Short mmCIF file of C-alpha atoms in Angstrom, two decimals:
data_model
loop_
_atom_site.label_atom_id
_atom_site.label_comp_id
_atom_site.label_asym_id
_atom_site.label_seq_id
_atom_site.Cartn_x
_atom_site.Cartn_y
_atom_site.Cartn_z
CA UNK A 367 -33.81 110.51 21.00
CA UNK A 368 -34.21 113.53 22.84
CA UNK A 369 -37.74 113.97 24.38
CA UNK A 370 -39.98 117.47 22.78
CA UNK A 371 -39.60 120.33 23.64
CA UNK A 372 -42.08 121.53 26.28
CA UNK A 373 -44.04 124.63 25.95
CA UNK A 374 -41.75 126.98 27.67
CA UNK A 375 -38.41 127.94 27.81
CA UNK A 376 -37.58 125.95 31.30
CA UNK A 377 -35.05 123.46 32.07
CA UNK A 378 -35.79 119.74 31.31
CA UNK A 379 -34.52 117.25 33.55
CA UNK A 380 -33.95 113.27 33.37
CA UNK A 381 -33.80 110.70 35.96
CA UNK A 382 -30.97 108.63 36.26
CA UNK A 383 -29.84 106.68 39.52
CA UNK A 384 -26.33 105.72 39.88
CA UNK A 385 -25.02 103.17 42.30
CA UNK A 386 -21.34 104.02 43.54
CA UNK A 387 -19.89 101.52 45.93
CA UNK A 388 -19.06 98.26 44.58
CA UNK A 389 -21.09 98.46 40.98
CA UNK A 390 -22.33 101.71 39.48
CA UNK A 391 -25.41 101.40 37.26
CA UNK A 392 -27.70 103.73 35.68
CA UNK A 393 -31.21 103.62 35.17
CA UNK A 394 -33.59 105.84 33.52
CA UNK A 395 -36.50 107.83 35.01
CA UNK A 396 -38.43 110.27 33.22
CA UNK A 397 -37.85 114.29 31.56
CA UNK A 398 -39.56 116.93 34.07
CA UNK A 399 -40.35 120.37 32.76
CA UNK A 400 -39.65 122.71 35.38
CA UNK A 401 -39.48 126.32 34.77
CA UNK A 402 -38.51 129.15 37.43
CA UNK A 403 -42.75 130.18 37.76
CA UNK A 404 -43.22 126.41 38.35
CA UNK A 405 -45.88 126.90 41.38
CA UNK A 406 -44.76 128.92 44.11
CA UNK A 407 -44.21 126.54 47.01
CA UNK A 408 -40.43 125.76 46.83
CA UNK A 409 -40.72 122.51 49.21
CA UNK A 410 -40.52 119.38 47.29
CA UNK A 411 -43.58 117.58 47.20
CA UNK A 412 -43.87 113.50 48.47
CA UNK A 413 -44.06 112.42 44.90
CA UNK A 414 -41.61 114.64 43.12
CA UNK A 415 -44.23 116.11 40.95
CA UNK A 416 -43.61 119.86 39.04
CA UNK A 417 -46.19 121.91 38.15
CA UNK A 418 -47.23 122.78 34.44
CA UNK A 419 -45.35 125.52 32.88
CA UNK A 420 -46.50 129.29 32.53
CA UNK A 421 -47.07 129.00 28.82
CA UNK A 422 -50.12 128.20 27.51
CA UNK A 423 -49.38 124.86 25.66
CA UNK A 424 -50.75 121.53 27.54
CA UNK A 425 -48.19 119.92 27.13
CA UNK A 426 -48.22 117.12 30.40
CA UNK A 427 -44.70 117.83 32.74
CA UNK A 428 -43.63 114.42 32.81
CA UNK A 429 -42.68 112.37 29.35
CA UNK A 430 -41.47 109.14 29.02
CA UNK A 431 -37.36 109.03 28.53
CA UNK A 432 -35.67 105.93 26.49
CA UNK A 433 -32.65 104.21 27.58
CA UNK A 434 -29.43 105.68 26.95
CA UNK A 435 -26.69 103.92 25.47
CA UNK A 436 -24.50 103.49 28.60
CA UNK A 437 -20.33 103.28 27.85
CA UNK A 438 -19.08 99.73 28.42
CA UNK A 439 -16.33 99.67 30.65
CA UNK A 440 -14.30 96.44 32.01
CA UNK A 441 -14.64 95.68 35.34
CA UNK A 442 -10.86 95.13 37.14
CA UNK A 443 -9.48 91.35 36.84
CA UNK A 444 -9.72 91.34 40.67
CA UNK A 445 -13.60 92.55 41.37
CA UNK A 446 -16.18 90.03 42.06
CA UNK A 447 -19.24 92.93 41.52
CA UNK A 448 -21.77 91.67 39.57
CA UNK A 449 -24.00 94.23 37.60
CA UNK A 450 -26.86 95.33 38.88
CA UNK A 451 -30.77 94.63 37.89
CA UNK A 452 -32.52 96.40 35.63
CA UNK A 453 -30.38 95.97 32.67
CA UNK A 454 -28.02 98.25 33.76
CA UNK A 455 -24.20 98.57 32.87
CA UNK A 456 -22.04 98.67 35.81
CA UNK A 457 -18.58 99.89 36.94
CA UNK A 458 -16.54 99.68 39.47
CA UNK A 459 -15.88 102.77 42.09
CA UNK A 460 -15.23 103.62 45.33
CA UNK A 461 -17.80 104.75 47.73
CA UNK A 462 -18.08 108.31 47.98
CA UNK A 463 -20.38 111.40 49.15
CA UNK A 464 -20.07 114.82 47.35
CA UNK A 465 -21.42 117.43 49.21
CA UNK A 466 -23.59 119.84 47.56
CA UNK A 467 -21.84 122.39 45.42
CA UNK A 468 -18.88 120.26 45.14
CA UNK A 469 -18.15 119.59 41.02
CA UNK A 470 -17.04 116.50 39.53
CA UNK A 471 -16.16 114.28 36.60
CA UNK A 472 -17.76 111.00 36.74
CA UNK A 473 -16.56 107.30 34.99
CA UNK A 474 -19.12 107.23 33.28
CA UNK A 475 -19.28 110.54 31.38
CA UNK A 476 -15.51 110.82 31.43
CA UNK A 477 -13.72 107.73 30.55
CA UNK A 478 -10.72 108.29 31.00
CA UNK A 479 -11.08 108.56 35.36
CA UNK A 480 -11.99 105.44 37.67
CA UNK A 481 -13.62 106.95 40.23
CA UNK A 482 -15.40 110.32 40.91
CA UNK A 483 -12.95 112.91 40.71
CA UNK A 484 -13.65 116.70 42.32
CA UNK A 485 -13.08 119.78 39.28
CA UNK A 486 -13.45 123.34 40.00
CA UNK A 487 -17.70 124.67 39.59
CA UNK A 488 -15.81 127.48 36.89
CA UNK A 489 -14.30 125.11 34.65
CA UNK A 490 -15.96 121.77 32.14
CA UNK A 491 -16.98 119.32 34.97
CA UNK A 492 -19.93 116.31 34.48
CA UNK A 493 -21.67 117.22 37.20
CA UNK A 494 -22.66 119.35 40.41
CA UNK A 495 -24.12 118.33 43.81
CA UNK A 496 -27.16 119.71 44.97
CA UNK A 497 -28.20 117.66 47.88
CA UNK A 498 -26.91 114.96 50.41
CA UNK A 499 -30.22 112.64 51.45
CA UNK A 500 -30.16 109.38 53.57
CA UNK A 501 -31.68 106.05 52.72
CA UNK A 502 -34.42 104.80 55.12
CA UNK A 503 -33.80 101.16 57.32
CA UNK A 504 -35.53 98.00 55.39
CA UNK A 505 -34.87 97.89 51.91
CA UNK A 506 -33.81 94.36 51.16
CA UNK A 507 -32.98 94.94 47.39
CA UNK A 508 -31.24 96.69 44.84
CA UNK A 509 -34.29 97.58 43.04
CA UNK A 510 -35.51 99.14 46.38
CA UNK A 511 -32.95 100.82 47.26
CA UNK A 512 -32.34 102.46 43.53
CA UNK A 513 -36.24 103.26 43.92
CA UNK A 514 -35.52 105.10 47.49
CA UNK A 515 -32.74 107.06 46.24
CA UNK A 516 -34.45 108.27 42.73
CA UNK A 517 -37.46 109.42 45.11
CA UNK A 518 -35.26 111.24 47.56
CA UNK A 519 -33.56 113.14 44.73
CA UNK A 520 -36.22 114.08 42.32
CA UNK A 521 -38.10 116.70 44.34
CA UNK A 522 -34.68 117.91 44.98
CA UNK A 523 -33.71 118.09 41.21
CA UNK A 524 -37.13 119.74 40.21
CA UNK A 525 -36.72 122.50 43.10
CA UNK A 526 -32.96 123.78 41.60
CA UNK A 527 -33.87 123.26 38.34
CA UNK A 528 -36.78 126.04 38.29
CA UNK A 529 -33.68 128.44 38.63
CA UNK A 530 -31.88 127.28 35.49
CA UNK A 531 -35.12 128.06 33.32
CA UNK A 532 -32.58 127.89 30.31
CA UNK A 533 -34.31 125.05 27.90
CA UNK A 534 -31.80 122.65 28.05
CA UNK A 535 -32.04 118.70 28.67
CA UNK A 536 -30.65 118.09 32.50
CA UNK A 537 -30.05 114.78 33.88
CA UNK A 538 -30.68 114.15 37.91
CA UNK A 539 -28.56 111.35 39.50
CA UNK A 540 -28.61 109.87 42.75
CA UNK A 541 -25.33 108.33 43.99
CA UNK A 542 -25.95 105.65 46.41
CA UNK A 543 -24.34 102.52 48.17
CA UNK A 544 -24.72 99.27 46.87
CA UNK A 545 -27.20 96.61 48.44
CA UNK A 546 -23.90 94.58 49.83
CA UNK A 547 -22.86 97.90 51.12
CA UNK A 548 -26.40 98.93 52.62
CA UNK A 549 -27.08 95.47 54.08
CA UNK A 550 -23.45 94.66 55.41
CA UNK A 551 -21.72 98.00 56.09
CA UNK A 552 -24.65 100.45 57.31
CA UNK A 553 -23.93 102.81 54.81
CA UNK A 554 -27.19 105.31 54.04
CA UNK A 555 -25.84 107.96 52.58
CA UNK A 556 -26.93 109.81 49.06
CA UNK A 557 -25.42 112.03 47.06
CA UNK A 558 -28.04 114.27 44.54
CA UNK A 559 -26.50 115.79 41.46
CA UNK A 560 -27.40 117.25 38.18
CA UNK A 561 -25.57 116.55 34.56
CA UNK A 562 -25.81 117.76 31.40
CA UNK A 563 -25.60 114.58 29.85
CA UNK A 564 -25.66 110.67 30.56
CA UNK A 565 -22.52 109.19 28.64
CA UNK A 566 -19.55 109.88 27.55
CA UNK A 567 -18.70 113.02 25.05
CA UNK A 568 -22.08 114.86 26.33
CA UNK A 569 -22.54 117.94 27.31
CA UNK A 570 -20.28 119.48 30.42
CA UNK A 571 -21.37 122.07 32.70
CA UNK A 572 -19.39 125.01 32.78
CA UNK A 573 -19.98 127.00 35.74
CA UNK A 574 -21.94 126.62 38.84
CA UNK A 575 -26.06 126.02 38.53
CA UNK A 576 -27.82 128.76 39.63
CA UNK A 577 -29.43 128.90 42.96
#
């Protein structure tokens, strides 16, 4: 169910985090209503919060967002990933970092690729980069890190978003390494990208968001 509309005509966005190295899961934040008069300090804040929207309606700027319905898809005969917490479905896919304004089709939007695949910004892609973060030392969990990476990309998703200020439901996803793959390999890195949908035969984006 798609959350209400909010009071003006800006973007909505939706939280998803999305593990990439061995297992790739998704899990479900919240829908932000950020329009392009959305305060006028561009710097993301600590928490990620947007302010309210010009119109008059008091509507609050964060709602609650169910679970999506997330595409099963097998795991290969020879992985020994096991899915993530949170009730998440998981895939497997290589490790990789988009850099921002890079386009993509991703497994779990498009079935029909394994791994993150780069498309042209002018044509139907899943998603766009906006930002590449880094994960701090410590975290000793998958919940943690998933938690770390929503936080880092958030801000970042409410800050381009105010530009798009088109009404539509946008999804923010963090791509992120694994906890084997943070604890054994070193690997920090986090990729920040925005979606018109969540699962597969959603919405595409068609061109490149606007700055």
């Amino acid at each position: 169910m798609n959350p209400p509309p909010s009071g003006g005509g800006g973007a909505k966005v939706a939280g998803i985090v999305v593990c990439a190295v061995l297992v790739l899961g998704l899990i479900v934040g919240g829908v932000i209503f950020a329009t392009k008069d959305s305060g006028g300090d561009d710097k993301p804040s600590a928490k990620g919060s947007s302010s309210p929207s010009t119109s008059s309606s008091e509507a609050p700027t964060y709602r609650p967002s169910p679970l999506p319905t997330l595409p099963h898809i097998p795991l290969p005969p020879t992985s020994s990933a096991e899915p993530s917490p949170s009730g998440s479905s998981s895939i497997v896919v290589p490790m990789v970092v988009v850099k921002p304004g890079e386009c993509f089709d991703h497994p779990a939007m498009t079935p029909s690729v394994t791994r993150v695949e780069k498309k042209s910004c002018d044509g139907s892609h899943d998603g766009e980069a906006i930002t590449n973060r880094t994960l701090s030392n410590g975290l000793l969990t998958e919940s943690e890190i998933q938690e770390k990476a929503r936080g880092l990309c958030k801000p970042d998703a409410e800050r381009r978003l105010r530009a798009v200020n088109d009404g539509r439901l946008y999804y923010y996803f963090a791509l992120y390494p694994n906890e084997r793959t943070y604890l054994l390999t070193g690997e920090r890195r986090v990729t920040c990208w925005i979606a018109r949908s969540d699962k597969p035969g959603g919405a595409k984006l068609t061109a490149p968001l606007p700055e």
